[in-house]
Coordinates of C-alpha atoms in Angstrom, one line a residue:
M271 CA 0.0 0.0 0.0
D272 CA 1.4 3.4 -1.0
A273 CA 1.3 6.6 1.0
R274 CA -1.8 7.8 -0.8
S275 CA -3.7 4.5 -0.1
S276 CA -2.6 4.6 3.5
E277 CA -3.9 8.1 3.9
A278 CA -7.2 7.1 2.3
A279 CA -7.5 4.2 4.6
L280 CA -6.9 6.4 7.7
D281 CA -9.4 8.9 6.4
S282 CA -12.1 6.3 5.8
S283 CA -11.8 5.0 9.3
A284 CA -12.5 8.5 10.9
P285 CA -15.9 8.9 12.5
Y286 CA -17.0 11.7 10.2
Y287 CA -16.4 9.5 7.2
S288 CA -19.1 7.0 8.3
R289 CA -21.7 6.6 5.6
H290 CA -25.3 7.8 6.1
W291 CA -28.3 7.5 3.9
L292 CA -29.4 11.1 4.6
V293 CA -26.2 12.3 2.9
D294 CA -27.0 10.2 -0.1
A295 CA -30.6 11.5 -0.2
S296 CA -29.4 15.1 0.0
L297 CA -26.9 14.5 -2.8
F298 CA -29.6 12.9 -4.9
L299 CA -31.9 15.8 -4.4
A300 CA -29.1 18.2 -5.3
L301 CA -28.4 16.4 -8.5
A302 CA -32.1 16.3 -9.3
G303 CA -32.2 20.1 -8.7
V304 CA -29.3 20.6 -11.1
L305 CA -31.2 18.5 -13.7
Y306 CA -34.3 20.5 -13.2
A307 CA -32.4 23.7 -13.7
I308 CA -30.9 22.5 -17.0
I309 CA -34.3 21.5 -18.3
A310 CA -35.9 24.8 -17.2
V311 CA -33.1 26.8 -18.9
A312 CA -33.5 24.7 -22.1
Q313 CA -37.2 25.5 -22.1
E314 CA -36.4 29.2 -21.7
W315 CA -34.0 29.2 -24.5
S316 CA -36.4 27.4 -26.9
S317 CA -39.5 29.6 -25.9
P318 CA -40.8 32.0 -28.6
L319 CA -39.1 35.4 -28.9
Q320 CA -41.1 38.2 -27.4
A321 CA -41.1 41.8 -28.4
T322 CA -40.7 42.8 -24.7
A323 CA -40.2 40.3 -21.9
K324 CA -42.3 41.2 -18.9
I325 CA -40.5 41.2 -15.6
D326 CA -42.5 40.3 -12.5
L327 CA -41.2 42.2 -9.5
S328 CA -42.8 39.8 -7.1
P329 CA -40.2 38.3 -4.7
W330 CA -41.7 34.8 -5.5
S331 CA -40.3 35.1 -9.1
L332 CA -36.7 35.7 -7.9
P333 CA -35.7 32.1 -7.4
Q334 CA -36.5 31.3 -11.0
Y335 CA -34.8 34.5 -12.3
T336 CA -31.7 33.8 -10.1
M337 CA -31.5 30.3 -11.5
Y338 CA -31.6 31.7 -15.1
S339 CA -28.8 34.1 -14.3
L340 CA -26.7 31.5 -12.5
M341 CA -26.9 29.1 -15.4
R342 CA -26.0 31.8 -17.9
G343 CA -22.9 32.6 -15.7
W344 CA -21.8 29.0 -15.6
I345 CA -22.3 28.4 -19.3
A346 CA -20.2 31.5 -20.0
Y347 CA -17.6 30.2 -17.6
G348 CA -17.3 26.9 -19.4
F349 CA -16.7 28.9 -22.6
S350 CA -14.1 31.1 -20.8
L351 CA -12.2 28.1 -19.4
A352 CA -11.9 26.4 -22.7
F353 CA -10.9 29.6 -24.4
T354 CA -8.3 30.4 -21.7
I355 CA -6.5 27.1 -21.9
A356 CA -6.5 27.0 -25.7
Y357 CA -5.6 30.6 -26.3
A358 CA -2.9 30.9 -23.6
S359 CA -1.3 27.6 -24.7
W360 CA -1.2 28.7 -28.3
A361 CA 0.3 32.0 -27.4
F362 CA 2.9 30.4 -25.2
Y363 CA 4.1 27.6 -27.5
D364 CA 3.8 29.4 -30.8
R365 CA 6.3 32.2 -30.8
S366 CA 5.3 33.4 -34.3
A367 CA 1.7 33.6 -33.3
Q368 CA 2.5 35.1 -29.9
R369 CA 3.5 38.5 -31.5
F370 CA -0.1 38.7 -32.8
L371 CA -2.1 36.9 -30.1
L372 CA -1.0 38.9 -27.1
P373 CA -1.7 42.4 -28.6
L374 CA -5.0 41.0 -29.8
L375 CA -5.8 39.9 -26.2
D376 CA -5.0 43.5 -25.0
I377 CA -7.4 44.9 -27.6
M378 CA -10.2 42.5 -26.8
Q379 CA -9.8 43.2 -23.0
S380 CA -10.0 46.9 -23.7
I381 CA -13.3 46.8 -25.6
P382 CA -16.2 47.5 -23.2
V383 CA -19.2 45.3 -23.1
L384 CA -21.3 47.9 -25.1
G385 CA -18.7 47.6 -27.9
F386 CA -19.6 43.9 -28.4
L387 CA -23.2 44.0 -27.5
P388 CA -25.1 45.9 -30.2
G389 CA -23.7 44.0 -33.2
L390 CA -23.7 40.7 -31.5
V391 CA -27.3 41.0 -30.3
L392 CA -28.6 42.1 -33.7
A393 CA -26.7 39.4 -35.5
L394 CA -27.8 36.5 -33.2
V395 CA -31.4 37.7 -33.1
H396 CA -31.4 37.8 -36.9
L397 CA -29.9 34.3 -36.9
F398 CA -32.6 33.0 -34.5
P399 CA -35.7 35.1 -35.2
T400 CA -38.3 32.8 -33.8
N401 CA -37.0 31.8 -30.3
N402 CA -34.8 33.1 -27.4
V403 CA -31.7 31.2 -28.5
G404 CA -30.1 34.3 -30.1
L405 CA -30.7 36.6 -27.2
E406 CA -29.6 33.9 -24.7
L407 CA -26.4 33.3 -26.6
A408 CA -25.7 37.0 -26.8
C409 CA -26.2 37.4 -23.1
V410 CA -23.9 34.4 -22.4
L411 CA -21.2 35.7 -24.7
M412 CA -21.4 39.1 -23.1
I413 CA -20.9 37.5 -19.7
F414 CA -18.0 35.6 -21.3
T415 CA -16.4 38.9 -22.3
G416 CA -16.5 39.9 -18.7
Q417 CA -14.8 36.7 -17.5
V418 CA -12.3 35.5 -20.0
W419 CA -9.5 38.1 -20.4
N420 CA -8.0 38.0 -16.9
M421 CA -8.2 34.2 -16.8
T422 CA -6.3 34.0 -20.1
F423 CA -3.6 36.5 -18.9
A424 CA -3.3 34.6 -15.6
Y425 CA -2.9 31.1 -17.2
Y426 CA -0.4 32.4 -19.8
D427 CA 1.5 34.0 -16.9
S428 CA 1.5 30.6 -15.1
L429 CA 2.8 28.8 -18.2
R430 CA 5.7 31.3 -18.3
A431 CA 6.4 30.7 -14.6
I432 CA 6.9 26.9 -14.8
P433 CA 10.5 26.2 -13.9
D434 CA 12.7 24.8 -16.7
D435 CA 13.7 21.7 -14.7
H436 CA 10.0 20.7 -14.5
R437 CA 9.7 20.9 -18.2
A438 CA 12.9 19.0 -18.7
L439 CA 11.6 16.2 -16.5
A440 CA 8.4 16.1 -18.5
R441 CA 10.4 15.7 -21.7
L442 CA 12.6 13.0 -20.0
Y443 CA 9.5 11.0 -19.0
G444 CA 8.1 11.4 -22.5
F445 CA 5.0 13.2 -21.6
T446 CA 2.5 13.6 -24.4
W447 CA 0.9 17.1 -24.8
W448 CA -2.1 15.8 -22.9
Q449 CA -0.1 14.4 -20.0
R450 CA 2.0 17.6 -19.9
F451 CA -1.2 19.6 -19.6
W452 CA -2.9 17.4 -16.9
K453 CA 0.2 16.5 -14.8
M454 CA 2.3 19.7 -15.0
E455 CA 0.7 22.8 -16.5
L456 CA -2.8 22.7 -15.0
P457 CA -1.6 21.7 -11.5
F458 CA 1.1 24.4 -11.6
G459 CA -1.4 27.1 -12.7
A460 CA -4.3 25.8 -10.6
Q461 CA -4.2 28.4 -7.8
N462 CA -3.7 31.3 -10.1
L463 CA -6.4 30.1 -12.5
L464 CA -8.8 29.4 -9.6
Y465 CA -8.4 32.8 -8.0
N466 CA -8.9 34.5 -11.3
S467 CA -11.9 32.2 -12.1
M468 CA -13.5 33.6 -8.9
V469 CA -12.9 37.2 -9.9
S470 CA -14.0 36.4 -13.4
M471 CA -17.3 35.2 -12.2
A472 CA -17.5 38.5 -10.3
G473 CA -16.6 40.3 -13.6
G474 CA -19.4 38.5 -15.4
W475 CA -22.0 39.5 -12.7
F476 CA -20.8 43.1 -12.9
F477 CA -22.6 43.9 -16.1
L478 CA -25.6 41.7 -15.4
T479 CA -28.1 44.6 -15.4
I480 CA -26.9 45.6 -18.9
N481 CA -26.5 42.1 -20.4
E482 CA -30.0 41.0 -19.3
A483 CA -31.8 44.3 -19.9
F484 CA -30.2 45.6 -23.0
M485 CA -31.7 48.6 -24.8
L486 CA -30.7 49.7 -28.3
G487 CA -32.5 52.8 -29.5
D488 CA -36.2 52.0 -29.2
K489 CA -35.6 48.3 -29.2
D490 CA -35.9 46.3 -26.0
F491 CA -33.8 43.1 -25.7
R492 CA -34.7 42.0 -22.2
L493 CA -34.3 38.5 -20.8
P494 CA -35.8 37.2 -17.5
G495 CA -33.1 37.2 -14.8
I496 CA -32.0 38.8 -11.6
G497 CA -30.1 41.5 -13.6
S498 CA -33.2 42.6 -15.6
Y499 CA -35.3 42.3 -12.3
M500 CA -33.0 44.8 -10.7
S501 CA -32.9 47.0 -13.8
V502 CA -36.7 47.3 -13.8
A503 CA -36.8 47.9 -10.0
I504 CA -34.3 50.8 -10.4
E505 CA -36.3 52.2 -13.3
Q506 CA -39.5 52.1 -11.3
N507 CA -37.7 53.3 -8.1
N508 CA -39.1 50.2 -6.3
I509 CA -37.0 50.0 -3.2
S510 CA -38.5 46.8 -1.9
A511 CA -37.8 45.0 -5.1
Q512 CA -34.2 46.3 -5.1
I513 CA -33.8 44.9 -1.6
Y514 CA -35.3 41.5 -2.7
A515 CA -32.8 41.4 -5.6
I516 CA -29.9 42.2 -3.3
I517 CA -30.9 39.4 -0.9
A518 CA -31.3 36.9 -3.8
M519 CA -27.9 37.8 -5.2
A520 CA -26.3 37.5 -1.8
V521 CA -27.8 34.0 -1.3
M522 CA -26.6 32.9 -4.7
I523 CA -23.1 34.3 -4.3
I524 CA -22.5 32.8 -0.8
S525 CA -24.0 29.4 -1.9
V526 CA -21.7 29.2 -4.9
D527 CA -18.7 30.2 -2.8
R528 CA -19.3 27.6 -0.1
L529 CA -20.3 24.8 -2.5
V530 CA -17.9 25.4 -5.4
W531 CA -15.1 27.9 -4.9
W532 CA -13.9 27.2 -1.3
P533 CA -13.7 23.4 -1.8
L534 CA -11.7 24.1 -5.0
V535 CA -9.4 26.5 -3.1
V536 CA -8.7 23.9 -0.5
W537 CA -8.1 21.3 -3.1
S538 CA -5.7 23.5 -5.2
R539 CA -3.3 23.9 -2.2
K540 CA -2.0 20.4 -2.8
F541 CA -0.3 21.7 -5.9
K542 CA 1.8 24.3 -4.1
L543 CA 5.4 24.3 -5.3
D544 CA 7.1 22.9 -2.1
D545 CA 10.1 20.8 -1.2
F546 CA 8.4 19.7 2.0
S547 CA 4.9 19.3 3.3
S548 CA 3.3 22.1 5.3
G549 CA 1.3 19.7 7.5
P550 CA -1.8 17.5 7.3
S551 CA -3.9 18.1 4.2
E552 CA -6.8 20.4 4.7
K553 CA -10.3 19.3 3.8
S554 CA -13.4 21.5 3.2
A555 CA -16.7 20.9 4.8
L556 CA -18.2 19.8 1.5
A557 CA -15.4 17.2 1.0
L558 CA -16.1 15.8 4.5
W559 CA -19.8 15.7 3.7
L560 CA -19.3 14.0 0.4
A561 CA -17.0 11.5 2.0
R562 CA -20.1 10.2 3.9
S563 CA -22.0 9.5 0.7
S564 CA -21.9 6.1 -1.0
L565 CA -23.2 7.7 -4.1
S566 CA -20.3 10.2 -4.2
H567 CA -17.8 7.3 -3.7
W568 CA -19.4 5.4 -6.6
G569 CA -19.2 8.4 -8.8
E570 CA -15.5 9.0 -7.8
S571 CA -14.6 5.5 -8.6
I572 CA -16.1 5.8 -12.1
T573 CA -14.5 9.2 -12.7
S574 CA -11.1 7.8 -11.6
R575 CA -11.3 5.0 -14.1
I576 CA -12.3 7.4 -16.9
F577 CA -9.5 9.8 -15.9
T578 CA -6.9 6.9 -15.9
W579 CA -8.1 6.0 -19.4
I580 CA -7.9 9.6 -20.6
V581 CA -4.5 10.3 -19.0
P582 CA -2.4 7.1 -18.9
P583 CA 0.1 6.6 -16.0
V584 CA 3.6 8.0 -16.6
R585 CA 6.2 5.4 -17.4
P586 CA 9.8 5.8 -15.9
P587 CA 12.4 6.9 -18.5
T588 CA 14.8 4.4 -20.0
E589 CA 18.5 4.8 -20.0
A590 CA 18.4 5.5 -23.7
Q591 CA 16.3 8.6 -23.1
S592 CA 18.1 11.9 -22.6
I593 CA 17.0 15.3 -21.8
T594 CA 16.9 17.5 -24.8
V595 CA 15.5 21.0 -24.9
P596 CA 14.0 21.8 -28.3
A597 CA 13.1 25.3 -29.1
R598 CA 9.7 26.3 -28.1
G599 CA 7.4 26.6 -31.0
V600 CA 4.7 25.0 -33.2
A601 CA 5.4 23.3 -36.5
Q602 CA 4.1 25.3 -39.4
S603 CA 1.6 22.6 -40.5
T604 CA -1.1 23.2 -43.1
G605 CA -3.8 23.4 -40.4
H606 CA -1.8 26.0 -38.4
V607 CA -1.2 28.1 -41.5
L608 CA -4.9 27.9 -42.4
L609 CA -5.9 29.0 -38.9
M610 CA -3.6 32.0 -39.0
L611 CA -4.9 32.8 -42.5
A612 CA -8.5 32.7 -41.2
V613 CA -7.7 34.9 -38.3
A614 CA -5.9 37.4 -40.6
V615 CA -8.9 37.4 -43.1
A616 CA -11.4 38.0 -40.2
A617 CA -9.2 40.9 -38.9
I618 CA -8.9 42.5 -42.3
A619 CA -12.7 42.2 -42.8
G620 CA -13.4 43.7 -39.4
A621 CA -10.9 46.5 -40.0
W622 CA -12.6 47.4 -43.3
Q623 CA -16.0 47.6 -41.6
L624 CA -14.6 49.7 -38.8
F625 CA -13.0 52.0 -41.3
G626 CA -16.3 52.6 -43.0
L627 CA -17.9 53.5 -39.6
L628 CA -15.0 55.8 -38.6
N629 CA -15.2 57.6 -41.9
R630 CA -18.7 58.9 -41.0
V631 CA -17.6 60.4 -37.6
E632 CA -17.7 64.3 -37.5
W633 CA -14.6 66.2 -36.4
E634 CA -16.4 67.7 -33.4
D635 CA -17.1 64.1 -32.2
W636 CA -13.4 63.3 -32.5
K637 CA -12.5 66.3 -30.4
E638 CA -15.1 65.3 -27.8
I639 CA -13.7 61.7 -27.7
A640 CA -10.1 62.9 -27.3
H641 CA -11.0 65.2 -24.4
T642 CA -13.2 62.7 -22.6
S643 CA -10.6 59.9 -23.0
T644 CA -8.0 61.9 -21.0
L645 CA -10.5 62.4 -18.1
S646 CA -11.4 58.7 -18.1
L647 CA -7.7 57.7 -18.1
G648 CA -7.1 59.8 -15.0
R649 CA -10.1 58.1 -13.2
V650 CA -8.9 54.6 -14.2
L651 CA -5.4 55.2 -12.9
A652 CA -6.7 56.7 -9.7
A653 CA -9.0 53.7 -9.1
V654 CA -6.2 51.2 -9.7
A655 CA -3.9 53.2 -7.3
L656 CA -6.5 53.4 -4.6
G657 CA -7.4 49.7 -5.0
S658 CA -3.7 48.7 -4.7
L659 CA -3.4 50.6 -1.3
W660 CA -5.6 48.1 0.5
A661 CA -5.7 45.1 -1.8
V662 CA -2.0 44.4 -1.7
P663 CA -1.6 44.1 2.1
V664 CA -4.9 42.3 2.5
G665 CA -4.1 39.9 -0.4
V666 CA -0.8 39.1 1.2
W667 CA -2.4 38.5 4.6
I668 CA -5.0 36.1 3.1
G669 CA -2.6 34.3 0.8
L670 CA 0.0 33.6 3.6
N671 CA -2.6 32.5 6.1
P672 CA -4.9 29.6 5.0
A673 CA -6.9 29.9 8.2
V674 CA -7.6 33.6 7.6
S675 CA -8.5 32.7 4.0
G676 CA -11.2 30.3 5.2
R677 CA -12.8 33.0 7.3
M678 CA -12.4 35.9 4.9
Q679 CA -13.2 34.3 1.6
P680 CA -17.0 34.2 2.0
I681 CA -17.0 37.9 2.8
I682 CA -14.6 38.9 0.0
Q683 CA -16.2 36.6 -2.5
F684 CA -19.6 38.2 -1.8
A685 CA -18.2 41.7 -2.1
A686 CA -16.3 40.9 -5.3
S687 CA -19.2 39.0 -7.0
F688 CA -22.0 41.3 -6.1
P689 CA -22.9 43.4 -9.2
A690 CA -21.8 46.9 -8.1
P691 CA -24.1 48.6 -10.7
M692 CA -27.0 47.3 -8.8
I693 CA -26.1 49.6 -5.9
Y694 CA -24.7 52.5 -8.0
P695 CA -27.8 54.6 -7.5
W696 CA -27.5 54.3 -3.8
L697 CA -23.7 55.1 -3.9
L698 CA -24.5 58.0 -6.1
G699 CA -27.0 59.2 -3.6
M700 CA -24.4 59.1 -0.9
V701 CA -21.9 61.0 -3.1
L702 CA -24.5 63.7 -3.9
A703 CA -25.6 63.9 -0.2
A704 CA -22.0 64.5 0.8
G705 CA -21.8 67.5 -1.7
G706 CA -19.9 65.6 -4.4
T707 CA -20.7 65.1 -8.1
L708 CA -20.4 62.1 -10.4
E709 CA -17.3 63.7 -11.9
S710 CA -15.3 62.8 -8.9
G711 CA -17.6 60.2 -7.4
S712 CA -17.3 58.0 -10.5
I713 CA -13.7 57.1 -9.2
L714 CA -15.4 55.5 -6.2
L715 CA -17.7 53.6 -8.5
L716 CA -14.8 52.5 -10.7
L717 CA -13.1 51.2 -7.6
F718 CA -15.7 48.5 -7.3
G719 CA -14.8 47.2 -10.8
T720 CA -11.0 47.2 -10.2
Q721 CA -9.9 46.3 -6.7
W722 CA -10.9 42.6 -6.8
Y723 CA -8.6 41.8 -9.7
I724 CA -5.6 43.1 -7.6
L725 CA -6.7 41.4 -4.4
F726 CA -7.3 37.9 -5.9
N727 CA -4.0 38.0 -8.0
V728 CA -2.0 39.1 -5.0
A729 CA -3.6 36.4 -2.8
A730 CA -3.0 33.7 -5.4
S731 CA 0.7 34.8 -5.6
A732 CA 1.2 34.9 -1.9
G733 CA -0.6 31.5 -1.4
A734 CA 1.8 30.0 -4.0
V735 CA 5.0 31.1 -2.2
P736 CA 7.0 27.9 -1.3
N737 CA 7.1 27.2 2.4
E738 CA 11.0 27.0 2.4
I739 CA 11.0 30.7 1.2
I740 CA 8.7 31.7 4.0
S741 CA 10.9 29.8 6.5
A742 CA 14.0 31.4 5.1
A743 CA 12.4 34.9 5.6
S744 CA 11.6 33.9 9.2
I745 CA 15.1 32.6 9.9
M746 CA 16.6 35.8 8.6
Q747 CA 14.2 37.7 10.9
L748 CA 13.0 40.0 8.2
K749 CA 10.7 42.6 9.7
G750 CA 9.1 46.0 8.8
T751 CA 10.3 47.6 5.6
R752 CA 12.9 44.9 4.9
Y753 CA 10.3 42.2 5.2
W754 CA 8.2 43.9 2.5
T755 CA 11.0 45.0 0.1
R756 CA 13.1 41.9 0.3
F757 CA 10.4 39.2 0.6
I758 CA 6.8 40.1 0.2
L759 CA 6.8 42.5 -2.7
P760 CA 9.2 40.5 -4.9
A761 CA 7.2 37.3 -4.1
V762 CA 3.8 38.7 -5.2
F763 CA 5.0 41.2 -7.8
P764 CA 4.3 38.9 -10.9
G765 CA 0.7 38.4 -9.6
L766 CA 0.4 42.1 -8.7
V767 CA 1.4 43.2 -12.3
T768 CA -1.2 40.7 -13.7
G769 CA -3.7 42.2 -11.3
W770 CA -2.9 45.7 -12.5
I771 CA -3.3 44.8 -16.1
T772 CA -6.7 43.1 -15.6
A773 CA -7.8 45.8 -13.1
A774 CA -7.1 48.6 -15.6
G775 CA -9.0 46.7 -18.2
G776 CA -11.9 46.2 -15.8
A777 CA -11.9 49.8 -14.9
W778 CA -12.1 50.9 -18.5
N779 CA -15.1 48.6 -19.0
A780 CA -16.7 49.9 -15.8
T781 CA -16.6 53.5 -17.1
I782 CA -19.7 52.8 -19.2
V783 CA -21.8 52.3 -16.0
A784 CA -19.8 54.6 -13.7
E785 CA -20.0 57.7 -15.9
Y786 CA -23.5 57.3 -17.1
I787 CA -26.2 56.3 -14.5
R788 CA -30.0 56.1 -14.7
A789 CA -31.7 56.3 -11.4
G790 CA -35.2 57.3 -10.3
G791 CA -36.1 58.6 -13.7
H792 CA -33.0 60.9 -13.9
V793 CA -29.8 60.5 -15.9
Y794 CA -26.5 61.4 -14.2
T795 CA -23.4 61.8 -16.4
A796 CA -19.7 62.5 -15.9
T797 CA -17.5 63.9 -18.6
G798 CA -15.7 60.8 -19.8
L799 CA -15.3 58.2 -22.6
G800 CA -17.6 55.7 -20.8
A801 CA -20.5 58.2 -20.9
V802 CA -19.9 58.8 -24.6
I803 CA -20.1 55.1 -25.3
S804 CA -23.2 54.6 -23.2
L805 CA -25.0 57.6 -24.8
A806 CA -24.0 56.6 -28.3
T807 CA -25.4 53.1 -27.7
E808 CA -28.6 54.5 -26.3
K809 CA -29.1 56.6 -29.4
G810 CA -28.0 53.9 -31.8
D811 CA -25.2 56.1 -33.1
F812 CA -22.9 53.3 -34.4
P813 CA -20.2 55.5 -36.0
K814 CA -19.6 57.5 -32.8
L815 CA -19.8 54.2 -30.7
A816 CA -17.1 52.7 -33.0
A817 CA -14.9 55.7 -32.7
A818 CA -15.1 55.8 -28.9
V819 CA -14.5 52.1 -28.6
T820 CA -11.5 52.3 -30.9
V821 CA -9.9 55.1 -29.0
M822 CA -10.5 53.3 -25.7
A823 CA -8.9 50.1 -27.2
A824 CA -5.9 52.2 -28.5
I825 CA -5.3 53.8 -25.1
V826 CA -5.3 50.4 -23.3
V827 CA -3.0 48.7 -25.8
V828 CA -0.5 51.6 -25.8
F829 CA -0.5 51.7 -22.0
N830 CA -0.1 47.9 -21.8
R831 CA 2.8 47.9 -24.3
T832 CA 4.7 50.8 -22.8
V833 CA 4.0 50.4 -19.0
W834 CA 2.5 47.1 -17.9
R835 CA 4.4 44.8 -20.2
R836 CA 7.7 46.3 -19.1
L837 CA 6.8 45.8 -15.5
Q838 CA 5.7 42.2 -16.3
A839 CA 9.0 41.5 -18.1
Y840 CA 10.9 42.8 -15.0
A841 CA 8.7 40.6 -12.7
N842 CA 9.3 37.5 -14.8
D843 CA 13.1 38.1 -15.0
R844 CA 13.7 39.1 -11.3
C845 CA 10.8 37.8 -9.2
R846 CA 10.1 34.2 -10.1
F847 CA 10.8 31.1 -8.0
G848 CA 12.7 28.3 -9.7
M849 CA 13.6 30.4 -12.8

């Protein structure tokens, strides 16, 4: 019996692992609930397309609306995870494509949700004119655009951080690309990818009131969900309904955190890069509960067999094998060339369409866009700076203390995942009551769209610091300023830079809801590029919308190339373990 089998035997003999039929019954009911949700969502997708979906503000309709929104979020997350792994791996292993893929990722991250939404909604509704499939797909893809970019940046960063000796061992053992992914790359990037998945779900919820209650000119593209429920409640100034929506959102966020994210965080800690164990393995309450279920053990046994078939065991290397380090890259196969050609053709076609729209923009509009972009840039940088002041120390505290992480994560996950635009009218009321205006108050609103990216990336970096490095800092008695400058900041700097990149992108996206707010029948605007985009979308002014989105993308890309990427290169060269 190996060490793992011995540990399993000890665990199975513990009192809290004794099987109980109530646990099996609860698990069966939970699975039945998931199946019901899938069927209900499928019926909603296939139902006839309505000119205007009626939203019932009764609290009894909220469970169904919440279920719709939750399923849209998880479908979008599935797309995001698949895109993240494929895109980041392509960018890492193909140096020729990397020069094109990384700038494209910068551009895509910088485009606000309203830059994608109008064209995507109109195209999909035209493609599915008789049912809700087009609108539902558009909503899912919009949530996808709020989730995927920081996940892709984080996973690509993890691939770059894998030590060379780990890759050499993978080649020595003859790993296939599939074994290399499952046994080295995914475990190494698990913590970083998981923390960014959590903040990605939060990013997807951020624009829920826009994605589910989208208006384009005089056309109403509304879907039943908690976001559209809150949007209608705000329009009608129905305080009771707004409170009901906040309660429903809180229950959903906390439930997902306790049932999904926290067990995954505990599980991911076993992949920490350490030369020695940090103590007995931690188990979440959900894992202990599932351990008492015969049904879960049966499912785990089947899953283990399937996984062993998909990822065969690694065979020890023979003496004839030697470690060779081929140049990183992808062979220029016919399929690869065709894929690059397809991407190039799509880019050229899109650029031609964009040029046609930009050619119709008036000179006065260009001057307005140039002026407002500088103001929005200042707000974005201020929000990132303010978010860093508290997110860095708190992220370090959480990452280095697993016990603190267990107590704080539900609170932080709730705060990060709650769609801030739902409470923007109330925050705006507080700003106005204090004598402020939206011109300065929008920085506070932007902060709710930026700080979590910094917090989660710093926490992930701090949590991945090897125990021997922590012990060395303790032995050297580093304290105060030396503790932060010689240990903490270098240790978390790669994650902090990734957090800054994604936080800035999130802040630019958030300008469309922080600089243009509808509340109680009134419209409040701040002079900024986000307000220009929101107003152009509301009026259906596509040339001006295209111009504003193009300028926003250009600013983000230039800033990323000249500032963030240089900081990231420094972090990768000077602040990596095992490099």
